[in-house]
Amino acid sequence: MGKELNVVNLDEKYVLNYYLKLIDEDKIKFLSGEKVYKEKIVELIRELIHEEKIHNKIEIAKKLWKYLFYEAMSFIDDDKKGYDDLFEYFDEYVRFEELIFASDAFYRDHTLHSLWVYFLGEYIVKSGNFNKFLKDFDDEPVTQFYNELIAIKDSRFNLLTEELKYLINSNYLKDSQRCISALTHDLGYPLKKINKINNAVKGIAPFMGMEYEEEFSFSHDVTHQYYIEKLLEILPMSFNFASNKYECENRQELFDIMKITKEGAIYGIHADKYEKLSDERKDDLAKILNFNFQTVEELKDKIRFSRDFENFEHGIMSAYILSKMLRCFTENSISWKQGIPEYGDNIIRILGKYEILQAISNHTSKGYKISGIDDVSSLLLFVDEIEEFSRITKGNKNREFINEFCKTQMYADEEFMNIDFIFDNKKIQGLDPKRAFKERCKILLRKFDISNLKENLKIRLRCLDRLEDNENEYEIIIETKFVRIMVNGVEQYIPEYLNSNEFYSREEYMEM
């Protein structure tokens, strides 16, 4: 008999109750202990669980958003200059959404959505149900390497031990990073909908004997150009510890003593082999492992971020808003010397803030792809795309607000992370599961780096049509160099089914 699957029906109440459980078990680091707004956060979550009216939900969400932001951001950096400005902008953002609701018959909520992305992400990361698909998320190889060096007790590795300790300590901020990136990832979204307002004004103006001569248009003032240039310098930067280029005789012999993953990451040393080395060879190995902290800048990333800014992509505009308003993002600099970065623990907090800006920018960047769900950027993009369980939308032309577009189930079997979207609400007019499935396929195939996908990540996503007597099942499977789309058990030719030349056939994905 096969293992019973833990199929979870995800909705807003489920993830909110799970988050309350995490708080009760003291598993949210930035809410650990007696925090300023901890009790208020718990109270508001409970109110949100029991509230049914949409307007009241939005009002509760506005308060909850601010309290969560305050605790998570101040956990990373205690400089709170700009919080009032950001919260004032968020209030305007929510009011603007009400205007967009009136101008767009199919607009989908983003105020509550930012909270659901956060809570759903915490469930995926911390429930334990999906660990094998996220196994790189906790930097386990780094921790193992650190523990082995401590056990060896050789002063040659003191510097390396300290550097690994920095990497491990950086995980202490991950809870906060996930929270801030989820809460703020759509702050720049209103710009995306300005054209809707333009079209609405165009339609009504002639009836008043007016000509609509000039549409809303935007450009940054020259005084902001310097800041934009600096932001575009920061966003493409990645930070890591690079292996020393130290050359010595029989270098490969020393690499045989190291424990190395398939991806080439060093995660330990064979202690028994190490002890047999001469002092001279031990010196050579220590020099090879004397990693240097460095920055790496990819030209392709700088180009795509520049293009995103030119197109006012709402991800990079969200990063711009956040970094421009909060002083803690603008008054930090990175400085390091050989080996350990200067400022000690502060370097982790500085890099933590950079990773937030990168995650927010990446989630709408057309050139960004993920090979695994293993950092703040990839998790945000993934959860943002699968969060469907509570997207308030004015889903038809009758001014009816829909609180549940479709049901969501998530579970793991022996091979796949499974996501099911179940369309069974026959009261909603105009639902089209087939179209929703095709759009989801296009997004996933554009965002996943299929040829370099990590072997531990295998995803099966289904849209289950329960609206008619003839039930339909749409399925896509994604894994390393493999994509298959099935409709009612019949495999589809991918480019033809998605009506796009951008995608490949199953055979072509396998040959990548």
PDB file of N, CA and C in Angstrom, residues 298-362:
ATOM      1  N   GLU A 298      26.977  40.661 -13.132  1.00  0.00           N
ATOM      2  CA  GLU A 298      26.687  40.100 -14.449  1.00  0.00           C
ATOM      3  C   GLU A 298      26.157  41.204 -15.370  1.00  0.00           C
ATOM      4  N   LEU A 299      26.799  41.368 -16.510  1.00  0.00           N
ATOM      5  CA  LEU A 299      26.370  42.393 -17.464  1.00  0.00           C
ATOM      6  C   LEU A 299      24.934  42.152 -17.929  1.00  0.00           C
ATOM      7  N   LYS A 300      24.577  40.881 -18.143  1.00  0.00           N
ATOM      8  CA  LYS A 300      23.224  40.568 -18.614  1.00  0.00           C
ATOM      9  C   LYS A 300      22.175  40.990 -17.593  1.00  0.00           C
ATOM     10  N   ASP A 301      22.511  40.883 -16.292  1.00  0.00           N
ATOM     11  CA  ASP A 301      21.571  41.308 -15.260  1.00  0.00           C
ATOM     12  C   ASP A 301      21.430  42.829 -15.240  1.00  0.00           C
ATOM     13  N   LYS A 302      22.538  43.518 -15.444  1.00  0.00           N
ATOM     14  CA  LYS A 302      22.473  44.973 -15.479  1.00  0.00           C
ATOM     15  C   LYS A 302      21.619  45.446 -16.659  1.00  0.00           C
ATOM     16  N   ILE A 303      21.748  44.766 -17.789  1.00  0.00           N
ATOM     17  CA  ILE A 303      20.955  45.121 -18.976  1.00  0.00           C
ATOM     18  C   ILE A 303      19.473  44.871 -18.723  1.00  0.00           C
ATOM     19  N   ARG A 304      19.139  43.719 -18.133  1.00  0.00           N
ATOM     20  CA  ARG A 304      17.712  43.420 -17.934  1.00  0.00           C
ATOM     21  C   ARG A 304      17.093  44.342 -16.894  1.00  0.00           C
ATOM     22  N   PHE A 305      17.833  44.704 -15.853  1.00  0.00           N
ATOM     23  CA  PHE A 305      17.288  45.630 -14.871  1.00  0.00           C
ATOM     24  C   PHE A 305      17.106  47.028 -15.473  1.00  0.00           C
ATOM     25  N   SER A 306      18.037  47.433 -16.323  1.00  0.00           N
ATOM     26  CA  SER A 306      17.898  48.726 -16.999  1.00  0.00           C
ATOM     27  C   SER A 306      16.670  48.723 -17.897  1.00  0.00           C
ATOM     28  N   ARG A 307      16.446  47.626 -18.598  1.00  0.00           N
ATOM     29  CA  ARG A 307      15.267  47.498 -19.458  1.00  0.00           C
ATOM     30  C   ARG A 307      13.986  47.523 -18.622  1.00  0.00           C
ATOM     31  N   ASP A 308      14.032  46.873 -17.469  1.00  0.00           N
ATOM     32  CA  ASP A 308      12.859  46.868 -16.583  1.00  0.00           C
ATOM     33  C   ASP A 308      12.514  48.279 -16.122  1.00  0.00           C
ATOM     34  N   PHE A 309      13.555  49.078 -15.831  1.00  0.00           N
ATOM     35  CA  PHE A 309      13.314  50.445 -15.385  1.00  0.00           C
ATOM     36  C   PHE A 309      12.712  51.283 -16.516  1.00  0.00           C
ATOM     37  N   GLU A 310      13.228  51.096 -17.711  1.00  0.00           N
ATOM     38  CA  GLU A 310      12.708  51.836 -18.863  1.00  0.00           C
ATOM     39  C   GLU A 310      11.235  51.508 -19.106  1.00  0.00           C
ATOM     40  N   ASN A 311      10.851  50.252 -18.838  1.00  0.00           N
ATOM     41  CA  ASN A 311       9.482  49.813 -19.080  1.00  0.00           C
ATOM     42  C   ASN A 311       8.595  49.970 -17.849  1.00  0.00           C
ATOM     43  N   PHE A 312       9.131  50.570 -16.798  1.00  0.00           N
ATOM     44  CA  PHE A 312       8.388  50.754 -15.548  1.00  0.00           C
ATOM     45  C   PHE A 312       7.778  49.441 -15.055  1.00  0.00           C
ATOM     46  N   GLU A 313       8.557  48.333 -15.151  1.00  0.00           N
ATOM     47  CA  GLU A 313       8.080  47.061 -14.601  1.00  0.00           C
ATOM     48  C   GLU A 313       7.819  47.249 -13.108  1.00  0.00           C
ATOM     49  N   HIS A 314       6.703  46.740 -12.630  1.00  0.00           N
ATOM     50  CA  HIS A 314       6.311  47.103 -11.266  1.00  0.00           C
ATOM     51  C   HIS A 314       7.190  46.474 -10.195  1.00  0.00           C
ATOM     52  N   GLY A 315       7.938  45.405 -10.540  1.00  0.00           N
ATOM     53  CA  GLY A 315       8.863  44.834  -9.561  1.00  0.00           C
ATOM     54  C   GLY A 315       9.988  45.797  -9.220  1.00  0.00           C
ATOM     55  N   ILE A 316      10.675  46.280 -10.259  1.00  0.00           N
ATOM     56  CA  ILE A 316      11.792  47.189 -10.010  1.00  0.00           C
ATOM     57  C   ILE A 316      11.296  48.540  -9.496  1.00  0.00           C
ATOM     58  N   MET A 317      10.089  48.946  -9.882  1.00  0.00           N
ATOM     59  CA  MET A 317       9.525  50.182  -9.341  1.00  0.00           C
ATOM     60  C   MET A 317       9.195  50.022  -7.860  1.00  0.00           C
ATOM     61  N   SER A 318       8.799  48.826  -7.453  1.00  0.00           N
ATOM     62  CA  SER A 318       8.562  48.556  -6.031  1.00  0.00           C
ATOM     63  C   SER A 318       9.864  48.668  -5.247  1.00  0.00           C
ATOM     64  N   ALA A 319      10.953  48.125  -5.817  1.00  0.00           N
ATOM     65  CA  ALA A 319      12.258  48.226  -5.164  1.00  0.00           C
ATOM     66  C   ALA A 319      12.702  49.682  -5.070  1.00  0.00           C
ATOM     67  N   TYR A 320      12.431  50.437  -6.121  1.00  0.00           N
ATOM     68  CA  TYR A 320      12.777  51.862  -6.138  1.00  0.00           C
ATOM     69  C   TYR A 320      12.040  52.607  -5.025  1.00  0.00           C
ATOM     70  N   ILE A 321      10.741  52.365  -4.900  1.00  0.00           N
ATOM     71  CA  ILE A 321       9.943  53.026  -3.870  1.00  0.00           C
ATOM     72  C   ILE A 321      10.469  52.691  -2.483  1.00  0.00           C
ATOM     73  N   LEU A 322      10.715  51.399  -2.240  1.00  0.00           N
ATOM     74  CA  LEU A 322      11.162  50.955  -0.921  1.00  0.00           C
ATOM     75  C   LEU A 322      12.522  51.550  -0.567  1.00  0.00           C
ATOM     76  N   SER A 323      13.456  51.472  -1.504  1.00  0.00           N
ATOM     77  CA  SER A 323      14.819  51.933  -1.212  1.00  0.00           C
ATOM     78  C   SER A 323      14.903  53.450  -1.137  1.00  0.00           C
ATOM     79  N   LYS A 324      14.048  54.149  -1.889  1.00  0.00           N
ATOM     80  CA  LYS A 324      14.093  55.615  -1.894  1.00  0.00           C
ATOM     81  C   LYS A 324      13.492  56.187  -0.610  1.00  0.00           C
ATOM     82  N   MET A 325      12.480  55.514  -0.073  1.00  0.00           N
ATOM     83  CA  MET A 325      11.780  56.046   1.092  1.00  0.00           C
ATOM     84  C   MET A 325      12.469  55.729   2.412  1.00  0.00           C
ATOM     85  N   LEU A 326      13.141  54.594   2.496  1.00  0.00           N
ATOM     86  CA  LEU A 326      13.728  54.168   3.771  1.00  0.00           C
ATOM     87  C   LEU A 326      15.225  54.447   3.800  1.00  0.00           C
ATOM     88  N   ARG A 327      15.647  55.184   4.820  1.00  0.00           N
ATOM     89  CA  ARG A 327      17.052  55.558   4.929  1.00  0.00           C
ATOM     90  C   ARG A 327      17.951  54.341   5.116  1.00  0.00           C
ATOM     91  N   CYS A 328      17.435  53.290   5.739  1.00  0.00           N
ATOM     92  CA  CYS A 328      18.275  52.116   5.994  1.00  0.00           C
ATOM     93  C   CYS A 328      18.741  51.452   4.700  1.00  0.00           C
ATOM     94  N   PHE A 329      18.084  51.759   3.580  1.00  0.00           N
ATOM     95  CA  PHE A 329      18.519  51.218   2.290  1.00  0.00           C
ATOM     96  C   PHE A 329      19.507  52.146   1.579  1.00  0.00           C
ATOM     97  N   THR A 330      19.555  53.409   1.974  1.00  0.00           N
ATOM     98  CA  THR A 330      20.360  54.378   1.220  1.00  0.00           C
ATOM     99  C   THR A 330      21.648  54.777   1.918  1.00  0.00           C
ATOM    100  N   GLU A 331      21.777  54.535   3.214  1.00  0.00           N
ATOM    101  CA  GLU A 331      22.948  55.018   3.947  1.00  0.00           C
ATOM    102  C   GLU A 331      23.856  53.894   4.390  1.00  0.00           C
ATOM    103  N   ASN A 332      23.886  52.821   3.621  1.00  0.00           N
ATOM    104  CA  ASN A 332      24.790  51.715   3.906  1.00  0.00           C
ATOM    105  C   ASN A 332      25.784  51.562   2.761  1.00  0.00           C
ATOM    106  N   SER A 333      26.958  51.157   3.099  1.00  0.00           N
ATOM    107  CA  SER A 333      27.956  50.844   2.076  1.00  0.00           C
ATOM    108  C   SER A 333      28.669  49.573   2.488  1.00  0.00           C
ATOM    109  N   ILE A 334      29.193  48.896   1.502  1.00  0.00           N
ATOM    110  CA  ILE A 334      29.929  47.663   1.773  1.00  0.00           C
ATOM    111  C   ILE A 334      31.418  47.939   1.671  1.00  0.00           C
ATOM    112  N   SER A 335      32.116  47.520   2.647  1.00  0.00           N
ATOM    113  CA  SER A 335      33.565  47.672   2.628  1.00  0.00           C
ATOM    114  C   SER A 335      34.172  46.410   3.220  1.00  0.00           C
ATOM    115  N   TRP A 336      35.196  45.868   2.592  1.00  0.00           N
ATOM    116  CA  TRP A 336      35.799  44.663   3.123  1.00  0.00           C
ATOM    117  C   TRP A 336      37.296  44.662   2.847  1.00  0.00           C
ATOM    118  N   LYS A 337      37.955  43.845   3.624  1.00  0.00           N
ATOM    119  CA  LYS A 337      39.373  43.630   3.422  1.00  0.00           C
ATOM    120  C   LYS A 337      39.567  42.154   3.077  1.00  0.00           C
ATOM    121  N   GLN A 338      40.784  41.749   2.896  1.00  0.00           N
ATOM    122  CA  GLN A 338      41.050  40.351   2.561  1.00  0.00           C
ATOM    123  C   GLN A 338      40.446  39.447   3.622  1.00  0.00           C
ATOM    124  N   GLY A 339      39.588  38.509   3.186  1.00  0.00           N
ATOM    125  CA  GLY A 339      38.996  37.605   4.152  1.00  0.00           C
ATOM    126  C   GLY A 339      37.702  38.134   4.712  1.00  0.00           C
ATOM    127  N   ILE A 340      37.694  38.435   6.006  1.00  0.00           N
ATOM    128  CA  ILE A 340      36.465  38.821   6.688  1.00  0.00           C
ATOM    129  C   ILE A 340      36.052  40.222   6.291  1.00  0.00           C
ATOM    130  N   PRO A 341      34.788  40.419   5.881  1.00  0.00           N
ATOM    131  CA  PRO A 341      34.309  41.759   5.553  1.00  0.00           C
ATOM    132  C   PRO A 341      34.362  42.675   6.766  1.00  0.00           C
ATOM    133  N   GLU A 342      34.611  43.942   6.533  1.00  0.00           N
ATOM    134  CA  GLU A 342      34.601  44.899   7.625  1.00  0.00           C
ATOM    135  C   GLU A 342      33.186  45.105   8.132  1.00  0.00           C
ATOM    136  N   TYR A 343      33.063  45.672   9.306  1.00  0.00           N
ATOM    137  CA  TYR A 343      31.810  45.932  10.017  1.00  0.00           C
ATOM    138  C   TYR A 343      31.218  44.682  10.634  1.00  0.00           C
ATOM    139  N   GLY A 344      31.906  43.546  10.563  1.00  0.00           N
ATOM    140  CA  GLY A 344      31.455  42.357  11.270  1.00  0.00           C
ATOM    141  C   GLY A 344      30.053  41.936  10.887  1.00  0.00           C
ATOM    142  N   ASP A 345      29.209  41.746  11.909  1.00  0.00           N
ATOM    143  CA  ASP A 345      27.857  41.239  11.690  1.00  0.00           C
ATOM    144  C   ASP A 345      27.033  42.163  10.792  1.00  0.00           C
ATOM    145  N   ASN A 346      27.386  43.433  10.736  1.00  0.00           N
ATOM    146  CA  ASN A 346      26.601  44.383   9.954  1.00  0.00           C
ATOM    147  C   ASN A 346      26.587  44.043   8.465  1.00  0.00           C
ATOM    148  N   ILE A 347      27.625  43.343   7.987  1.00  0.00           N
ATOM    149  CA  ILE A 347      27.668  43.001   6.573  1.00  0.00           C
ATOM    150  C   ILE A 347      26.499  42.092   6.206  1.00  0.00           C
ATOM    151  N   ILE A 348      26.102  41.211   7.135  1.00  0.00           N
ATOM    152  CA  ILE A 348      24.981  40.319   6.880  1.00  0.00           C
ATOM    153  C   ILE A 348      23.698  41.118   6.708  1.00  0.00           C
ATOM    154  N   ARG A 349      23.540  42.149   7.508  1.00  0.00           N
ATOM    155  CA  ARG A 349      22.326  42.967   7.435  1.00  0.00           C
ATOM    156  C   ARG A 349      22.307  43.802   6.141  1.00  0.00           C
ATOM    157  N   ILE A 350      23.469  44.286   5.745  1.00  0.00           N
ATOM    158  CA  ILE A 350      23.559  45.044   4.490  1.00  0.00           C
ATOM    159  C   ILE A 350      23.207  44.154   3.301  1.00  0.00           C
ATOM    160  N   LEU A 351      23.815  42.974   3.261  1.00  0.00           N
ATOM    161  CA  LEU A 351      23.536  42.059   2.149  1.00  0.00           C
ATOM    162  C   LEU A 351      22.092  41.580   2.188  1.00  0.00           C
ATOM    163  N   GLY A 352      21.549  41.438   3.397  1.00  0.00           N
ATOM    164  CA  GLY A 352      20.155  41.029   3.530  1.00  0.00           C
ATOM    165  C   GLY A 352      19.211  42.012   2.872  1.00  0.00           C
ATOM    166  N   LYS A 353      19.508  43.292   2.986  1.00  0.00           N
ATOM    167  CA  LYS A 353      18.670  44.322   2.371  1.00  0.00           C
ATOM    168  C   LYS A 353      18.825  44.315   0.848  1.00  0.00           C
ATOM    169  N   TYR A 354      20.048  44.084   0.370  1.00  0.00           N
ATOM    170  CA  TYR A 354      20.249  43.991  -1.073  1.00  0.00           C
ATOM    171  C   TYR A 354      19.444  42.828  -1.657  1.00  0.00           C
ATOM    172  N   GLU A 355      19.430  41.708  -0.949  1.00  0.00           N
ATOM    173  CA  GLU A 355      18.702  40.538  -1.436  1.00  0.00           C
ATOM    174  C   GLU A 355      17.198  40.808  -1.516  1.00  0.00           C
ATOM    175  N   ILE A 356      16.677  41.620  -0.606  1.00  0.00           N
ATOM    176  CA  ILE A 356      15.263  42.002  -0.663  1.00  0.00           C
ATOM    177  C   ILE A 356      14.987  42.791  -1.939  1.00  0.00           C
ATOM    178  N   LEU A 357      15.819  43.794  -2.212  1.00  0.00           N
ATOM    179  CA  LEU A 357      15.625  44.607  -3.415  1.00  0.00           C
ATOM    180  C   LEU A 357      15.743  43.759  -4.679  1.00  0.00           C
ATOM    181  N   GLN A 358      16.678  42.822  -4.678  1.00  0.00           N
ATOM    182  CA  GLN A 358      16.838  41.944  -5.838  1.00  0.00           C
ATOM    183  C   GLN A 358      15.616  41.049  -6.028  1.00  0.00           C
ATOM    184  N   ALA A 359      15.092  40.504  -4.933  1.00  0.00           N
ATOM    185  CA  ALA A 359      13.929  39.614  -5.024  1.00  0.00           C
ATOM    186  C   ALA A 359      12.723  40.354  -5.578  1.00  0.00           C
ATOM    187  N   ILE A 360      12.472  41.549  -5.059  1.00  0.00           N
ATOM    188  CA  ILE A 360      11.331  42.347  -5.512  1.00  0.00           C
ATOM    189  C   ILE A 360      11.478  42.676  -6.991  1.00  0.00           C
ATOM    190  N   SER A 361      12.683  43.054  -7.410  1.00  0.00           N
ATOM    191  CA  SER A 361      12.927  43.407  -8.812  1.00  0.00           C
ATOM    192  C   SER A 361      12.840  42.192  -9.724  1.00  0.00           C
ATOM    193  N   ASN A 362      13.382  41.072  -9.264  1.00  0.00           N
ATOM    194  CA  ASN A 362      13.426  39.869 -10.097  1.00  0.00           C
ATOM    195  C   ASN A 362      12.045  39.320 -10.433  1.00  0.00           C
TER     196      ASN A 362
END
